[in-house]
Amino acid sequence: MELLIQLFLGFLGIYTVIGVLFALYFFFKGAFALDPLIEESKWTVRLLLIPGAIGLWPLLLFKIINKSRTSL
């Protein structure tokens, strides 16, 4: 059981680290790819998106990739 908990916590740590790195990308460039109107908003609005980007990074990454494929 302890091994299972360690594996789960390791996965959760890796997921969070990737999420934080993605959130930094999303803060500076990724949000513009999904919504061009966010460029007109203040940086504090984009700052509010960071916790969601950390938790939902696979979904947001998938949306950014699909958006870039359809725009080509």
Tab-separated table of N, CA and C in Angstrom:
chain	number	residue	atom	x	y	z
A	1	MET	N	0.824	-1.194	0.000
A	1	MET	CA	0.000	0.000	0.000
A	1	MET	C	0.870	1.260	0.000
A	2	GLU	N	1.983	1.201	0.723
A	2	GLU	CA	2.871	2.350	0.771
A	2	GLU	C	3.478	2.636	-0.600
A	3	LEU	N	3.778	1.593	-1.349
A	3	LEU	CA	4.307	1.761	-2.697
A	3	LEU	C	3.284	2.436	-3.604
A	4	LEU	N	2.048	2.056	-3.467
A	4	LEU	CA	0.975	2.650	-4.261
A	4	LEU	C	0.829	4.144	-3.950
A	5	ILE	N	0.924	4.486	-2.682
A	5	ILE	CA	0.830	5.897	-2.285
A	5	ILE	C	2.022	6.672	-2.832
A	6	GLN	N	3.220	6.098	-2.765
A	6	GLN	CA	4.406	6.772	-3.292
A	6	GLN	C	4.310	6.960	-4.799
A	7	LEU	N	3.812	5.962	-5.511
A	7	LEU	CA	3.630	6.094	-6.957
A	7	LEU	C	2.615	7.182	-7.281
A	8	PHE	N	1.521	7.213	-6.542
A	8	PHE	CA	0.495	8.227	-6.762
A	8	PHE	C	1.037	9.629	-6.499
A	9	LEU	N	1.760	9.798	-5.400
A	9	LEU	CA	2.322	11.107	-5.074
A	9	LEU	C	3.399	11.520	-6.080
A	10	GLY	N	4.155	10.557	-6.575
A	10	GLY	CA	5.141	10.852	-7.615
A	10	GLY	C	4.468	11.315	-8.898
A	11	PHE	N	3.407	10.612	-9.293
A	11	PHE	CA	2.645	11.017	-10.476
A	11	PHE	C	2.038	12.398	-10.282
A	12	LEU	N	1.476	12.648	-9.107
A	12	LEU	CA	0.869	13.939	-8.811
A	12	LEU	C	1.911	15.058	-8.840
A	13	GLY	N	3.108	14.787	-8.348
A	13	GLY	CA	4.185	15.775	-8.383
A	13	GLY	C	4.620	16.094	-9.807
A	14	ILE	N	4.771	15.065	-10.630
A	14	ILE	CA	5.157	15.268	-12.025
A	14	ILE	C	4.065	16.032	-12.769
A	15	TYR	N	2.814	15.666	-12.534
A	15	TYR	CA	1.676	16.343	-13.154
A	15	TYR	C	1.658	17.823	-12.781
A	16	THR	N	1.935	18.117	-11.521
A	16	THR	CA	1.932	19.511	-11.052
A	16	THR	C	3.091	20.302	-11.635
A	17	VAL	N	4.266	19.714	-11.704
A	17	VAL	CA	5.429	20.408	-12.271
A	17	VAL	C	5.176	20.725	-13.749
A	18	ILE	N	4.663	19.761	-14.492
A	18	ILE	CA	4.330	20.012	-15.898
A	18	ILE	C	3.251	21.086	-15.984
A	19	GLY	N	2.287	21.043	-15.073
A	19	GLY	CA	1.223	22.040	-15.057
A	19	GLY	C	1.739	23.442	-14.790
A	20	VAL	N	2.699	23.581	-13.886
A	20	VAL	CA	3.272	24.895	-13.588
A	20	VAL	C	4.040	25.421	-14.803
A	21	LEU	N	4.808	24.557	-15.451
A	21	LEU	CA	5.539	24.987	-16.650
A	21	LEU	C	4.576	25.384	-17.762
A	22	PHE	N	3.513	24.600	-17.933
A	22	PHE	CA	2.514	24.939	-18.946
A	22	PHE	C	1.803	26.240	-18.585
A	23	ALA	N	1.522	26.459	-17.313
A	23	ALA	CA	0.830	27.680	-16.890
A	23	ALA	C	1.666	28.920	-17.200
A	24	LEU	N	2.980	28.822	-17.066
A	24	LEU	CA	3.840	29.946	-17.434
A	24	LEU	C	3.744	30.234	-18.929
A	25	TYR	N	3.779	29.165	-19.730
A	25	TYR	CA	3.594	29.340	-21.173
A	25	TYR	C	2.208	29.920	-21.463
A	26	PHE	N	1.198	29.401	-20.811
A	26	PHE	CA	-0.173	29.848	-21.037
A	26	PHE	C	-0.341	31.306	-20.645
A	27	PHE	N	0.319	31.733	-19.588
A	27	PHE	CA	0.227	33.122	-19.132
A	27	PHE	C	0.782	34.088	-20.173
A	28	PHE	N	1.899	33.726	-20.799
A	28	PHE	CA	2.549	34.645	-21.718
A	28	PHE	C	2.090	34.499	-23.174
A	29	LYS	N	1.773	33.282	-23.634
A	29	LYS	CA	1.445	33.104	-25.046
A	29	LYS	C	0.200	32.259	-25.308
A	30	GLY	N	-0.020	31.230	-24.537
A	30	GLY	CA	-1.071	30.273	-24.837
A	30	GLY	C	-2.479	30.834	-24.767
A	31	ALA	N	-2.715	31.738	-23.849
A	31	ALA	CA	-4.059	32.315	-23.717
A	31	ALA	C	-4.419	33.110	-24.965
A	32	PHE	N	-3.439	33.729	-25.607
A	32	PHE	CA	-3.706	34.482	-26.828
A	32	PHE	C	-4.108	33.562	-27.971
A	33	ALA	N	-3.569	32.341	-27.964
A	33	ALA	CA	-3.903	31.395	-29.023
A	33	ALA	C	-5.357	30.957	-28.929
A	34	LEU	N	-5.887	30.851	-27.720
A	34	LEU	CA	-7.274	30.415	-27.555
A	34	LEU	C	-8.266	31.565	-27.646
A	35	ASP	N	-7.894	32.716	-27.139
A	35	ASP	CA	-8.808	33.856	-27.123
A	35	ASP	C	-8.038	35.136	-27.431
A	36	PRO	N	-8.161	35.651	-28.663
A	36	PRO	CA	-7.403	36.854	-29.009
A	36	PRO	C	-7.824	38.085	-28.210
A	37	LEU	N	-9.021	38.100	-27.656
A	37	LEU	CA	-9.473	39.258	-26.894
A	37	LEU	C	-8.780	39.389	-25.541
A	38	ILE	N	-8.121	38.347	-25.101
A	38	ILE	CA	-7.434	38.418	-23.807
A	38	ILE	C	-6.236	39.365	-23.882
A	39	GLU	N	-5.802	39.676	-25.086
A	39	GLU	CA	-4.693	40.609	-25.255
A	39	GLU	C	-5.056	41.997	-24.716
A	40	GLU	N	-6.332	42.342	-24.775
A	40	GLU	CA	-6.786	43.643	-24.303
A	40	GLU	C	-6.997	43.690	-22.792
A	41	SER	N	-6.989	42.542	-22.146
A	41	SER	CA	-7.233	42.505	-20.705
A	41	SER	C	-5.959	42.805	-19.931
A	42	LYS	N	-6.137	43.091	-18.666
A	42	LYS	CA	-4.994	43.354	-17.800
A	42	LYS	C	-4.273	42.043	-17.485
A	43	TRP	N	-3.035	42.168	-17.055
A	43	TRP	CA	-2.255	40.969	-16.726
A	43	TRP	C	-2.820	40.264	-15.505
A	44	THR	N	-3.554	40.992	-14.660
A	44	THR	CA	-4.130	40.354	-13.474
A	44	THR	C	-5.234	39.367	-13.847
A	45	VAL	N	-5.915	39.618	-14.951
A	45	VAL	CA	-6.938	38.668	-15.410
A	45	VAL	C	-6.275	37.370	-15.833
A	46	ARG	N	-5.179	37.479	-16.574
A	46	ARG	CA	-4.457	36.266	-16.973
A	46	ARG	C	-3.854	35.555	-15.765
A	47	LEU	N	-3.495	36.319	-14.748
A	47	LEU	CA	-2.958	35.733	-13.524
A	47	LEU	C	-3.997	34.850	-12.840
A	48	LEU	N	-5.258	35.230	-12.944
A	48	LEU	CA	-6.335	34.425	-12.365
A	48	LEU	C	-6.525	33.098	-13.098
A	49	LEU	N	-6.047	32.991	-14.324
A	49	LEU	CA	-6.183	31.754	-15.102
A	49	LEU	C	-5.133	30.704	-14.743
A	50	ILE	N	-4.088	31.105	-14.032
A	50	ILE	CA	-2.975	30.188	-13.753
A	50	ILE	C	-3.378	28.954	-12.946
A	51	PRO	N	-4.141	29.069	-11.852
A	51	PRO	CA	-4.497	27.842	-11.121
A	51	PRO	C	-5.290	26.842	-11.976
A	52	GLY	N	-6.176	27.353	-12.802
A	52	GLY	CA	-6.929	26.465	-13.692
A	52	GLY	C	-6.039	25.842	-14.746
A	53	ALA	N	-5.069	26.602	-15.237
A	53	ALA	CA	-4.151	26.082	-16.244
A	53	ALA	C	-3.259	24.996	-15.662
A	54	ILE	N	-2.903	25.123	-14.392
A	54	ILE	CA	-2.089	24.082	-13.750
A	54	ILE	C	-2.877	22.777	-13.652
A	55	GLY	N	-4.128	22.862	-13.276
A	55	GLY	CA	-4.933	21.657	-13.113
A	55	GLY	C	-5.439	21.063	-14.413
A	56	LEU	N	-5.707	21.913	-15.395
A	56	LEU	CA	-6.311	21.446	-16.645
A	56	LEU	C	-5.359	21.531	-17.828
A	57	TRP	N	-4.067	21.435	-17.583
A	57	TRP	CA	-3.103	21.600	-18.658
A	57	TRP	C	-3.260	20.612	-19.801
A	58	PRO	N	-3.623	19.345	-19.578
A	58	PRO	CA	-3.773	18.460	-20.748
A	58	PRO	C	-4.893	18.928	-21.686
A	59	LEU	N	-6.009	19.362	-21.126
A	59	LEU	CA	-7.126	19.836	-21.931
A	59	LEU	C	-6.759	21.109	-22.686
A	60	LEU	N	-6.129	22.061	-22.013
A	60	LEU	CA	-5.746	23.313	-22.657
A	60	LEU	C	-4.684	23.097	-23.726
A	61	LEU	N	-3.744	22.209	-23.468
A	61	LEU	CA	-2.719	21.891	-24.460
A	61	LEU	C	-3.363	21.276	-25.700
A	62	PHE	N	-4.309	20.381	-25.498
A	62	PHE	CA	-5.029	19.762	-26.608
A	62	PHE	C	-5.776	20.817	-27.419
A	63	LYS	N	-6.420	21.774	-26.751
A	63	LYS	CA	-7.140	22.836	-27.445
A	63	LYS	C	-6.195	23.745	-28.231
A	64	ILE	N	-5.045	24.070	-27.658
A	64	ILE	CA	-4.082	24.922	-28.358
A	64	ILE	C	-3.536	24.210	-29.585
A	65	ILE	N	-3.243	22.921	-29.464
A	65	ILE	CA	-2.727	22.154	-30.595
A	65	ILE	C	-3.774	22.071	-31.695
A	66	ASN	N	-5.026	21.784	-31.347
A	66	ASN	CA	-6.079	21.709	-32.354
A	66	ASN	C	-6.335	23.049	-33.005
A	67	LYS	N	-6.263	24.124	-32.243
A	67	LYS	CA	-6.475	25.463	-32.786
A	67	LYS	C	-5.379	25.803	-33.789
A	68	SER	N	-4.133	25.419	-33.488
A	68	SER	CA	-3.040	25.725	-34.400
A	68	SER	C	-3.126	24.866	-35.654
A	69	ARG	N	-3.639	23.652	-35.546
A	69	ARG	CA	-3.784	22.789	-36.733
A	69	ARG	C	-4.880	23.313	-37.651
A	70	THR	N	-5.970	23.807	-37.091
A	70	THR	CA	-7.070	24.282	-37.925
A	70	THR	C	-6.773	25.643	-38.538
A	71	SER	N	-5.873	26.409	-37.944
A	71	SER	CA	-5.567	27.730	-38.473
A	71	SER	C	-4.551	27.661	-39.611
A	72	LEU	N	-3.924	26.500	-39.828
A	72	LEU	CA	-2.931	26.373	-40.913
A	72	LEU	C	-3.588	26.238	-42.233
